[in-house]
PDB file of C-alpha atoms and ligand atoms in Angstrom:
ATOM      1  CA  UNK V  22       0.000   0.000   0.000  1.00 63.00           C
ATOM      2  CA  UNK V  23       1.545   3.343  -0.988  1.00 81.00           C
ATOM      3  CA  UNK V  24       1.311   6.493   1.134  1.00 92.00           C
ATOM      4  CA  UNK V  25      -1.745   7.859  -0.692  1.00 95.00           C
ATOM      5  CA  UNK V  26      -3.662   4.580  -0.339  1.00 95.00           C
ATOM      6  CA  UNK V  27      -2.836   4.593   3.336  1.00 95.00           C
ATOM      7  CA  UNK V  28      -3.829   8.229   3.794  1.00 96.00           C
ATOM      8  CA  UNK V  29      -7.079   7.873   1.833  1.00 97.00           C
ATOM      9  CA  UNK V  30      -8.193   4.537   3.349  1.00 97.00           C
ATOM     10  CA  UNK V  31     -10.171   6.059   6.272  1.00 97.00           C
ATOM     11  CA  UNK V  32     -11.773   8.594   3.874  1.00 98.00           C
ATOM     12  CA  UNK V  33     -12.908   5.733   1.606  1.00 98.00           C
ATOM     13  CA  UNK V  34     -14.365   3.893   4.552  1.00 98.00           C
ATOM     14  CA  UNK V  35     -16.115   7.048   5.779  1.00 98.00           C
ATOM     15  CA  UNK V  36     -17.725   7.613   2.360  1.00 98.00           C
ATOM     16  CA  UNK V  37     -19.009   4.028   2.206  1.00 98.00           C
ATOM     17  CA  UNK V  38     -20.449   4.272   5.715  1.00 98.00           C
ATOM     18  CA  UNK V  39     -21.947   7.729   5.300  1.00 98.00           C
ATOM     19  CA  UNK V  40     -23.580   6.854   1.970  1.00 98.00           C
ATOM     20  CA  UNK V  41     -25.383   3.977   3.662  1.00 98.00           C
ATOM     21  CA  UNK V  42     -26.376   6.165   6.613  1.00 98.00           C
ATOM     22  CA  UNK V  43     -27.634   9.118   4.567  1.00 98.00           C
ATOM     23  CA  UNK V  44     -29.449   6.893   2.064  1.00 98.00           C
ATOM     24  CA  UNK V  45     -30.966   5.199   5.124  1.00 97.00           C
ATOM     25  CA  UNK V  46     -32.580   8.525   6.075  1.00 97.00           C
ATOM     26  CA  UNK V  47     -34.372   8.557   2.725  1.00 96.00           C
ATOM     27  CA  UNK V  48     -35.492   4.947   3.147  1.00 95.00           C
ATOM     28  CA  UNK V  49     -36.960   5.721   6.584  1.00 95.00           C
ATOM     29  CA  UNK V  50     -39.162   8.466   5.105  1.00 94.00           C
ATOM     30  CA  UNK V  51     -40.285   6.053   2.378  1.00 91.00           C
ATOM     31  CA  UNK V  52     -41.122   3.368   4.924  1.00 91.00           C
ATOM     32  CA  UNK V  53     -43.271   5.844   6.823  1.00 89.00           C
ATOM     33  CA  UNK V  54     -44.984   6.873   3.588  1.00 80.00           C
ATOM     34  CA  UNK V  55     -43.968  10.489   4.165  1.00 86.00           C
ATOM     35  CA  UNK V  56     -42.416  12.678   1.498  1.00 92.00           C
ATOM     36  CA  UNK V  57     -38.666  12.360   1.697  1.00 94.00           C
ATOM     37  CA  UNK V  58     -36.827  15.708   1.813  1.00 97.00           C
ATOM     38  CA  UNK V  59     -33.908  13.756   0.264  1.00 98.00           C
ATOM     39  CA  UNK V  60     -34.113  12.834  -3.406  1.00 97.00           C
ATOM     40  CA  UNK V  61     -30.758  11.050  -3.738  1.00 98.00           C
ATOM     41  CA  UNK V  62     -27.319  10.888  -2.196  1.00 98.00           C
ATOM     42  CA  UNK V  63     -23.903  10.616  -3.857  1.00 98.00           C
ATOM     43  CA  UNK V  64     -20.417  10.445  -2.438  1.00 98.00           C
ATOM     44  CA  UNK V  65     -16.797  10.372  -3.553  1.00 98.00           C
ATOM     45  CA  UNK V  66     -13.243  10.554  -2.313  1.00 98.00           C
ATOM     46  CA  UNK V  67     -11.404  13.384  -4.056  1.00 98.00           C
ATOM     47  CA  UNK V  68      -8.972  11.991  -6.647  1.00 97.00           C
ATOM     48  CA  UNK V  69      -5.275  12.453  -5.751  1.00 97.00           C
ATOM     49  CA  UNK V  70      -4.695  14.754  -8.755  1.00 96.00           C
ATOM     50  CA  UNK V  71      -7.525  17.079  -7.564  1.00 95.00           C
ATOM     51  CA  UNK V  72      -6.160  17.038  -3.996  1.00 97.00           C
ATOM     52  CA  UNK V  73      -2.740  18.086  -5.302  1.00 97.00           C
ATOM     53  CA  UNK V  74      -4.230  20.818  -7.537  1.00 94.00           C
ATOM     54  CA  UNK V  75      -6.335  22.266  -4.718  1.00 95.00           C
ATOM     55  CA  UNK V  76      -3.400  22.094  -2.252  1.00 97.00           C
ATOM     56  CA  UNK V  77      -1.250  24.055  -4.691  1.00 96.00           C
ATOM     57  CA  UNK V  78      -3.915  26.693  -5.424  1.00 94.00           C
ATOM     58  CA  UNK V  79      -4.802  27.157  -1.745  1.00 97.00           C
ATOM     59  CA  UNK V  80      -1.235  26.870  -0.451  1.00 97.00           C
ATOM     60  CA  UNK V  81      -2.009  23.928   1.789  1.00 98.00           C
ATOM     61  CA  UNK V  82       1.119  22.009   2.857  1.00 97.00           C
ATOM     62  CA  UNK V  83       0.698  18.278   2.171  1.00 96.00           C
ATOM     63  CA  UNK V  84       1.284  17.415   5.844  1.00 96.00           C
ATOM     64  CA  UNK V  85      -1.712  19.638   6.767  1.00 97.00           C
ATOM     65  CA  UNK V  86      -4.214  18.097   4.320  1.00 98.00           C
ATOM     66  CA  UNK V  87      -6.184  16.271   7.014  1.00 97.00           C
ATOM     67  CA  UNK V  88      -7.003  19.480   8.880  1.00 97.00           C
ATOM     68  CA  UNK V  89      -6.987  22.081   6.101  1.00 98.00           C
ATOM     69  CA  UNK V  90      -8.716  20.362   3.193  1.00 98.00           C
ATOM     70  CA  UNK V  91     -12.251  19.724   4.339  1.00 98.00           C
ATOM     71  CA  UNK V  92     -13.626  17.997   1.255  1.00 98.00           C
ATOM     72  CA  UNK V  93     -11.284  15.056   0.673  1.00 98.00           C
ATOM     73  CA  UNK V  94     -14.399  13.055   1.592  1.00 98.00           C
ATOM     74  CA  UNK V  95     -17.427  14.660  -0.074  1.00 98.00           C
ATOM     75  CA  UNK V  96     -21.110  13.790  -0.026  1.00 98.00           C
ATOM     76  CA  UNK V  97     -24.067  15.411  -1.775  1.00 98.00           C
ATOM     77  CA  UNK V  98     -27.686  15.257  -0.714  1.00 98.00           C
ATOM     78  CA  UNK V  99     -30.094  16.365  -3.406  1.00 98.00           C
ATOM     79  CA  UNK V 100     -33.542  17.751  -2.584  1.00 98.00           C
ATOM     80  CA  UNK V 101     -36.570  18.544  -4.727  1.00 96.00           C
ATOM     81  CA  UNK V 102     -37.486  21.811  -3.015  1.00 97.00           C
ATOM     82  CA  UNK V 103     -35.482  24.630  -1.434  1.00 97.00           C
ATOM     83  CA  UNK V 104     -37.252  24.295   1.927  1.00 96.00           C
ATOM     84  CA  UNK V 105     -36.233  20.605   2.091  1.00 97.00           C
ATOM     85  CA  UNK V 106     -32.643  21.802   2.563  1.00 98.00           C
ATOM     86  CA  UNK V 107     -33.350  23.259   6.001  1.00 98.00           C
ATOM     87  CA  UNK V 108     -35.153  20.049   7.010  1.00 97.00           C
ATOM     88  CA  UNK V 109     -32.137  17.982   5.948  1.00 98.00           C
ATOM     89  CA  UNK V 110     -29.695  20.267   7.793  1.00 98.00           C
ATOM     90  CA  UNK V 111     -31.798  19.938  10.972  1.00 98.00           C
ATOM     91  CA  UNK V 112     -31.773  16.141  10.594  1.00 98.00           C
ATOM     92  CA  UNK V 113     -27.976  16.236  10.305  1.00 98.00           C
ATOM     93  CA  UNK V 114     -27.671  18.472  13.375  1.00 98.00           C
ATOM     94  CA  UNK V 115     -29.686  15.925  15.385  1.00 98.00           C
ATOM     95  CA  UNK V 116     -27.422  12.978  14.659  1.00 98.00           C
ATOM     96  CA  UNK V 117     -25.011  11.560  17.210  1.00 97.00           C
ATOM     97  CA  UNK V 118     -22.653   9.732  14.878  1.00 97.00           C
ATOM     98  CA  UNK V 119     -20.677  12.808  13.817  1.00 98.00           C
ATOM     99  CA  UNK V 120     -19.949  16.343  14.947  1.00 98.00           C
ATOM    100  CA  UNK V 121     -20.698  19.396  12.801  1.00 98.00           C
ATOM    101  CA  UNK V 122     -17.666  21.671  12.768  1.00 98.00           C
ATOM    102  CA  UNK V 123     -18.802  24.281  10.261  1.00 98.00           C
ATOM    103  CA  UNK V 124     -21.782  25.316   8.134  1.00 98.00           C
ATOM    104  CA  UNK V 125     -21.578  27.525   5.047  1.00 98.00           C
ATOM    105  CA  UNK V 126     -24.781  28.903   3.591  1.00 98.00           C
ATOM    106  CA  UNK V 127     -24.211  29.638  -0.085  1.00 98.00           C
ATOM    107  CA  UNK V 128     -27.982  29.849  -0.603  1.00 97.00           C
ATOM    108  CA  UNK V 129     -28.615  33.026   1.371  1.00 96.00           C
ATOM    109  CA  UNK V 130     -25.113  34.129   0.325  1.00 95.00           C
ATOM    110  CA  UNK V 131     -24.569  32.790  -3.184  1.00 95.00           C
ATOM    111  CA  UNK V 132     -21.015  32.795  -4.529  1.00 95.00           C
ATOM    112  CA  UNK V 133     -20.039  35.418  -7.159  1.00 92.00           C
ATOM    113  CA  UNK V 134     -19.963  32.568  -9.715  1.00 91.00           C
ATOM    114  CA  UNK V 135     -23.710  32.039  -9.130  1.00 94.00           C
ATOM    115  CA  UNK V 136     -23.087  28.841  -7.106  1.00 97.00           C
ATOM    116  CA  UNK V 137     -25.752  27.977  -4.533  1.00 98.00           C
ATOM    117  CA  UNK V 138     -25.632  25.101  -2.017  1.00 98.00           C
ATOM    118  CA  UNK V 139     -25.575  24.528   1.743  1.00 98.00           C
ATOM    119  CA  UNK V 140     -22.305  23.075   3.021  1.00 98.00           C
ATOM    120  CA  UNK V 141     -21.965  21.198   6.289  1.00 98.00           C
ATOM    121  CA  UNK V 142     -18.483  20.123   7.373  1.00 98.00           C
ATOM    122  CA  UNK V 143     -18.432  17.205   9.786  1.00 98.00           C
ATOM    123  CA  UNK V 144     -15.876  15.406  11.889  1.00 98.00           C
ATOM    124  CA  UNK V 145     -16.540  11.690  11.475  1.00 98.00           C
ATOM    125  CA  UNK V 146     -14.966   8.952  13.592  1.00 98.00           C
ATOM    126  CA  UNK V 147     -13.764   5.999  11.532  1.00 98.00           C
ATOM    127  CA  UNK V 148     -13.056   2.773  13.412  1.00 97.00           C
ATOM    128  CA  UNK V 149      -9.828   1.174  12.223  1.00 93.00           C
ATOM    129  CA  UNK V 150      -7.895  -1.872  13.406  1.00 93.00           C
ATOM    130  CA  UNK V 151      -5.421   0.500  15.059  1.00 91.00           C
ATOM    131  CA  UNK V 152      -8.084   2.550  16.817  1.00 95.00           C
ATOM    132  CA  UNK V 153     -10.405   5.463  16.034  1.00 97.00           C
ATOM    133  CA  UNK V 154      -9.439   8.024  13.403  1.00 97.00           C
ATOM    134  CA  UNK V 155     -11.413  11.249  13.071  1.00 98.00           C
ATOM    135  CA  UNK V 156     -11.629  12.648   9.558  1.00 98.00           C
ATOM    136  CA  UNK V 157     -13.292  15.734   8.065  1.00 98.00           C
ATOM    137  CA  UNK V 158     -15.988  15.355   5.398  1.00 98.00           C
ATOM    138  CA  UNK V 159     -18.062  17.933   3.531  1.00 98.00           C
ATOM    139  CA  UNK V 160     -21.774  17.368   2.901  1.00 98.00           C
ATOM    140  CA  UNK V 161     -23.257  19.589   0.187  1.00 98.00           C
ATOM    141  CA  UNK V 162     -27.042  19.911   0.341  1.00 98.00           C
ATOM    142  CA  UNK V 163     -28.723  21.380  -2.716  1.00 98.00           C
ATOM    143  CA  UNK V 164     -31.820  21.226  -4.917  1.00 98.00           C
ATOM    144  CA  UNK V 165     -31.882  19.364  -8.224  1.00 98.00           C
ATOM    145  CA  UNK V 166     -31.787  22.731 -10.030  1.00 98.00           C
ATOM    146  CA  UNK V 167     -28.769  23.921  -8.011  1.00 98.00           C
ATOM    147  CA  UNK V 168     -27.095  20.578  -8.738  1.00 98.00           C
ATOM    148  CA  UNK V 169     -27.771  20.854 -12.472  1.00 98.00           C
ATOM    149  CA  UNK V 170     -26.197  24.313 -12.616  1.00 98.00           C
ATOM    150  CA  UNK V 171     -23.194  23.357 -10.452  1.00 98.00           C
ATOM    151  CA  UNK V 172     -22.501  20.201 -12.476  1.00 97.00           C
ATOM    152  CA  UNK V 173     -22.497  22.090 -15.790  1.00 95.00           C
ATOM    153  CA  UNK V 174     -20.469  24.994 -14.399  1.00 95.00           C
ATOM    154  CA  UNK V 175     -17.974  22.561 -12.882  1.00 94.00           C
ATOM    155  CA  UNK V 176     -17.338  20.868 -16.243  1.00 92.00           C
ATOM    156  CA  UNK V 177     -16.930  24.235 -17.979  1.00 92.00           C
ATOM    157  CA  UNK V 178     -14.609  25.332 -15.201  1.00 87.00           C
ATOM    158  CA  UNK V 179     -12.510  22.266 -15.867  1.00 81.00           C
ATOM    159  CA  UNK V 180     -12.299  23.175 -19.543  1.00 84.00           C
ATOM    160  CA  UNK V 181     -11.596  26.904 -19.091  1.00 87.00           C
ATOM    161  CA  UNK V 182      -9.722  26.667 -15.721  1.00 81.00           C
ATOM    162  CA  UNK V 183     -11.945  29.388 -14.246  1.00 78.00           C
ATOM    163  CA  UNK V 184     -11.169  31.867 -17.048  1.00 86.00           C
ATOM    164  CA  UNK V 185     -14.519  31.859 -18.833  1.00 86.00           C
ATOM    165  CA  UNK V 186     -14.922  33.796 -22.073  1.00 89.00           C
ATOM    166  CA  UNK V 187     -17.273  36.761 -21.493  1.00 90.00           C
ATOM    167  CA  UNK V 188     -20.097  35.172 -23.494  1.00 92.00           C
ATOM    168  CA  UNK V 189     -19.990  31.909 -21.454  1.00 92.00           C
ATOM    169  CA  UNK V 190     -19.791  33.896 -18.242  1.00 91.00           C
ATOM    170  CA  UNK V 191     -22.940  35.847 -19.146  1.00 92.00           C
ATOM    171  CA  UNK V 192     -24.768  32.642 -20.090  1.00 93.00           C
ATOM    172  CA  UNK V 193     -23.761  30.970 -16.812  1.00 94.00           C
ATOM    173  CA  UNK V 194     -25.012  33.943 -14.792  1.00 94.00           C
ATOM    174  CA  UNK V 195     -28.267  33.804 -16.771  1.00 96.00           C
ATOM    175  CA  UNK V 196     -28.524  30.056 -16.184  1.00 97.00           C
ATOM    176  CA  UNK V 197     -27.950  30.548 -12.431  1.00 96.00           C
ATOM    177  CA  UNK V 198     -30.809  33.073 -12.422  1.00 96.00           C
ATOM    178  CA  UNK V 199     -33.003  30.621 -14.362  1.00 97.00           C
ATOM    179  CA  UNK V 200     -32.194  27.787 -11.899  1.00 97.00           C
ATOM    180  CA  UNK V 201     -33.136  30.112  -9.028  1.00 97.00           C
ATOM    181  CA  UNK V 202     -36.462  30.928 -10.704  1.00 97.00           C
ATOM    182  CA  UNK V 203     -37.090  27.233 -11.429  1.00 98.00           C
ATOM    183  CA  UNK V 204     -36.693  26.501  -7.695  1.00 97.00           C
ATOM    184  CA  UNK V 205     -39.103  29.343  -6.901  1.00 96.00           C
ATOM    185  CA  UNK V 206     -41.705  28.114  -9.392  1.00 96.00           C
ATOM    186  CA  UNK V 207     -41.486  24.514  -8.143  1.00 95.00           C
ATOM    187  CA  UNK V 208     -41.891  25.699  -4.547  1.00 93.00           C
ATOM    188  CA  UNK V 209     -45.101  27.482  -5.530  1.00 93.00           C
ATOM    189  CA  UNK V 210     -46.639  24.244  -6.819  1.00 90.00           C
ATOM    190  CA  UNK V 211     -45.036  21.993  -4.205  1.00 88.00           C
ATOM    191  CA  UNK V 212     -48.357  20.744  -2.764  1.00 86.00           C
ATOM    192  CA  UNK V 213     -49.629  19.858  -6.214  1.00 88.00           C
ATOM    193  CA  UNK V 214     -46.412  17.995  -7.082  1.00 88.00           C
ATOM    194  CA  UNK V 215     -46.342  16.058  -3.801  1.00 88.00           C
ATOM    195  CA  UNK V 216     -49.980  15.033  -4.199  1.00 86.00           C
ATOM    196  CA  UNK V 217     -49.143  13.644  -7.640  1.00 87.00           C
ATOM    197  CA  UNK V 218     -46.125  11.819  -6.230  1.00 84.00           C
ATOM    198  CA  UNK V 219     -48.193  10.122  -3.487  1.00 80.00           C
ATOM    199  CA  UNK V 220     -50.679   9.067  -6.148  1.00 75.00           C
ATOM    200  CA  UNK V 221     -47.872   7.738  -8.348  1.00 74.00           C
ATOM    201  CA  UNK V 222     -46.150   5.833  -5.501  1.00 75.00           C
ATOM    202  CA  UNK V 223     -49.418   4.230  -4.351  1.00 73.00           C
ATOM    203  CA  UNK V 224     -50.195   3.041  -7.865  1.00 73.00           C
ATOM    204  CA  UNK V 225     -46.659   1.770  -8.283  1.00 73.00           C
ATOM    205  CA  UNK V 226     -46.977  -0.250  -5.073  1.00 73.00           C
ATOM    206  CA  UNK V 227     -50.341  -1.771  -5.963  1.00 73.00           C
ATOM    207  CA  UNK V 228     -49.262  -2.238  -9.579  1.00 69.00           C
ATOM    208  CA  UNK V 229     -52.416  -0.487 -10.769  1.00 60.00           C
ATOM    209  CA  UNK V 230     -52.473   1.252 -14.123  1.00 56.00           C
ATOM    210  CA  UNK V 231     -52.696   5.030 -13.773  1.00 51.00           C
ATOM    211  CA  UNK V 232     -55.512   6.558 -15.784  1.00 53.00           C
ATOM    212  CA  UNK V 233     -54.891  10.028 -17.119  1.00 44.00           C
TER     213      UNK V 233
HETATM  214  P1  0O2 K  16     -31.076   4.183  -6.931  1.00 71.12           P
HETATM  215  O1  0O2 K  16     -31.821   2.919  -6.718  1.00 71.12           O
HETATM  216  O2  0O2 K  16     -30.716   4.427  -8.353  1.00 71.12           O
HETATM  217  O3  0O2 K  16     -31.688   5.353  -6.258  1.00 71.12           O
HETATM  218  P2  0O2 K  16     -21.141   3.300  -5.650  1.00 71.12           P
HETATM  219  O4  0O2 K  16     -20.004   4.227  -5.425  1.00 71.12           O
HETATM  220  O5  0O2 K  16     -21.400   2.967  -7.087  1.00 71.12           O
HETATM  221  O6  0O2 K  16     -21.089   2.103  -4.751  1.00 71.12           O
HETATM  222  P3  0O2 K  16     -23.642   4.673  -5.682  1.00 71.12           P
HETATM  223  O7  0O2 K  16     -24.392   5.303  -4.574  1.00 71.12           O
HETATM  224  O8  0O2 K  16     -24.353   3.661  -6.479  1.00 71.12           O
HETATM  225  O9  0O2 K  16     -22.346   4.062  -5.073  1.00 71.12           O
HETATM  226  O10 0O2 K  16     -23.067   5.756  -6.660  1.00 71.12           O
HETATM  227  P4  0O2 K  16     -23.006   7.327  -6.550  1.00 71.12           P
HETATM  228  O11 0O2 K  16     -22.378   7.773  -7.812  1.00 71.12           O
HETATM  229  O12 0O2 K  16     -22.418   7.773  -5.265  1.00 71.12           O
HETATM  230  O13 0O2 K  16     -24.507   7.755  -6.518  1.00 71.12           O
HETATM  231  C1  0O2 K  16     -25.314   7.535  -7.580  1.00 71.12           C
HETATM  232  C2  0O2 K  16     -26.722   7.410  -7.017  1.00 71.12           C
HETATM  233  O14 0O2 K  16     -27.358   8.662  -7.241  1.00 71.12           O
HETATM  234  C3  0O2 K  16     -27.480   6.362  -7.777  1.00 71.12           C
HETATM  235  O15 0O2 K  16     -28.435   5.817  -6.924  1.00 71.12           O
HETATM  236  C4  0O2 K  16     -28.196   7.176  -8.841  1.00 71.12           C
HETATM  237  O16 0O2 K  16     -29.397   6.579  -9.254  1.00 71.12           O
HETATM  238  C5  0O2 K  16     -28.466   8.462  -8.092  1.00 71.12           C
HETATM  239  N1  0O2 K  16     -28.577   9.584  -9.021  1.00 71.12           N
HETATM  240  C6  0O2 K  16     -27.607  10.185  -9.732  1.00 71.12           C
HETATM  241  N2  0O2 K  16     -28.089  11.183 -10.465  1.00 71.12           N
HETATM  242  C7  0O2 K  16     -29.421  11.225 -10.216  1.00 71.12           C
HETATM  243  C8  0O2 K  16     -30.467  12.068 -10.660  1.00 71.12           C
HETATM  244  O17 0O2 K  16     -30.281  13.007 -11.438  1.00 71.12           O
HETATM  245  N3  0O2 K  16     -31.716  11.809 -10.150  1.00 71.12           N
HETATM  246  C9  0O2 K  16     -31.950  10.800  -9.263  1.00 71.12           C
HETATM  247  N4  0O2 K  16     -33.194  10.611  -8.800  1.00 71.12           N
HETATM  248  N5  0O2 K  16     -30.970   9.989  -8.828  1.00 71.12           N
HETATM  249  C10 0O2 K  16     -29.727  10.207  -9.299  1.00 71.12           C
HETATM  250  P5  0O2 K  16     -28.304   4.359  -6.346  1.00 71.12           P
HETATM  251  O18 0O2 K  16     -27.616   4.443  -5.028  1.00 71.12           O
HETATM  252  O19 0O2 K  16     -27.676   3.442  -7.350  1.00 71.12           O
HETATM  253  O20 0O2 K  16     -29.753   3.925  -6.076  1.00 71.12           O
HETATM  254  P1  0O2 K  17     -14.762  19.081  -6.512  1.00 71.12           P
HETATM  255  O1  0O2 K  17     -14.512  17.778  -5.918  1.00 71.12           O
HETATM  256  O2  0O2 K  17     -14.124  19.222  -7.865  1.00 71.12           O
HETATM  257  O3  0O2 K  17     -16.188  19.495  -6.467  1.00 71.12           O
HETATM  258  P2  0O2 K  17     -13.240  27.088  -2.552  1.00 71.12           P
HETATM  259  O4  0O2 K  17     -12.606  25.833  -3.067  1.00 71.12           O
HETATM  260  O5  0O2 K  17     -12.309  28.223  -2.355  1.00 71.12           O
HETATM  261  O6  0O2 K  17     -14.482  27.482  -3.334  1.00 71.12           O
HETATM  262  P3  0O2 K  17     -13.543  25.801   0.059  1.00 71.12           P
HETATM  263  O7  0O2 K  17     -13.002  26.560   1.226  1.00 71.12           O
HETATM  264  O8  0O2 K  17     -12.801  24.585  -0.358  1.00 71.12           O
HETATM  265  O9  0O2 K  17     -13.772  26.847  -1.105  1.00 71.12           O
HETATM  266  O10 0O2 K  17     -14.976  25.378   0.468  1.00 71.12           O
HETATM  267  P4  0O2 K  17     -16.364  25.491  -0.247  1.00 71.12           P
HETATM  268  O11 0O2 K  17     -16.458  26.613  -1.199  1.00 71.12           O
HETATM  269  O12 0O2 K  17     -17.353  25.440   0.854  1.00 71.12           O
HETATM  270  O13 0O2 K  17     -16.437  24.118  -1.010  1.00 71.12           O
HETATM  271  C1  0O2 K  17     -15.743  23.845  -2.158  1.00 71.12           C
HETATM  272  C2  0O2 K  17     -16.593  22.914  -2.984  1.00 71.12           C
HETATM  273  O14 0O2 K  17     -17.875  23.505  -3.198  1.00 71.12           O
HETATM  274  C3  0O2 K  17     -16.016  22.753  -4.373  1.00 71.12           C
HETATM  275  O15 0O2 K  17     -15.137  21.670  -4.361  1.00 71.12           O
HETATM  276  C4  0O2 K  17     -17.240  22.478  -5.217  1.00 71.12           C
HETATM  277  O16 0O2 K  17     -17.676  21.145  -5.073  1.00 71.12           O
HETATM  278  C5  0O2 K  17     -18.240  23.390  -4.564  1.00 71.12           C
HETATM  279  N1  0O2 K  17     -18.183  24.733  -5.150  1.00 71.12           N
HETATM  280  C6  0O2 K  17     -17.802  25.859  -4.526  1.00 71.12           C
HETATM  281  N2  0O2 K  17     -17.886  26.915  -5.354  1.00 71.12           N
HETATM  282  C7  0O2 K  17     -18.335  26.455  -6.539  1.00 71.12           C
HETATM  283  C8  0O2 K  17     -18.630  27.079  -7.794  1.00 71.12           C
HETATM  284  O17 0O2 K  17     -18.498  28.285  -7.994  1.00 71.12           O
HETATM  285  N3  0O2 K  17     -19.068  26.252  -8.798  1.00 71.12           N
HETATM  286  C9  0O2 K  17     -19.231  24.912  -8.616  1.00 71.12           C
HETATM  287  N4  0O2 K  17     -19.654  24.184  -9.652  1.00 71.12           N
HETATM  288  N5  0O2 K  17     -18.936  24.299  -7.434  1.00 71.12           N
HETATM  289  C10 0O2 K  17     -18.509  25.056  -6.420  1.00 71.12           C
HETATM  290  P5  0O2 K  17     -13.942  21.572  -5.382  1.00 71.12           P
HETATM  291  O18 0O2 K  17     -12.679  21.823  -4.674  1.00 71.12           O
HETATM  292  O19 0O2 K  17     -14.225  22.335  -6.608  1.00 71.12           O
HETATM  293  O20 0O2 K  17     -13.915  20.038  -5.610  1.00 71.12           O
END
């Protein structure tokens, strides 16, 4: 096992465990036949090349990665509606299996790029054969619309290395505004949507054909 494998092993374990735990929250809502504020959960360990890039850009010494790079382990919880985000954050605050060390609200304070999301940084204890190891992980909570925008912007960022041509920049700002309005519109018809989803789930369970 090389040094990176050794360093990243507890992060990998944390991601596996946390994915099961956070997906479990969604399953519990489903079992109770209540609308889940969580649509889906993803998780990843940051690739070594991205860790090195970020360390260089942010001047983080490699021996300080564990304390200064908070998103080596990263999870995302996607929600349908903006007000689900607060519900999810409260659920996270109530858990006893990790400690929240920081919260960053990029929804009330969106980034200049147009990025919106709620970030919760946690300290998570991983049990290893040599004892407990506490690692930092970042949970990003966002709506499907916020996720769509961030995913597209992230790929463009990769291509242009943050130096967007003016035209692309304008389009991205416009798209961020459109994603914001989409969230607003969906919130306005939330009750209608959730009623339809209950109807759909019930019919799926009973295997009945849905008449239009
Ligand atoms: P299901 O039944 O599809 O909901 P892995 O690393 O492969 O072991 P995982 O969780 O399979 O773990 O992969 P990852 O990449 O962390 O998460 C992908 C999960 O997010 C998958 O669910 C996808 O279906 C779900 N997903 C991704 N994009 C979307 C999306 O746009 N909408 C919805 N509804 N789900 C999405 P699962 O866990 O395979 O289960
Ligand atoms: P990845 O794995 O490529 O997504 P900074 O990096 O300076 O923005 P910091 O202190 O690391 O900030 O923490 P922050 O901003 O809370 O979290 C950084 C992560 O948030 C990024 O990780 C992205 O996932 C996401 N993010 C922040 N700003 C933007 C943005 O403008 N556009 C998009 N698409 N995502 C953003 P990385 O490092 O990019 O890693």
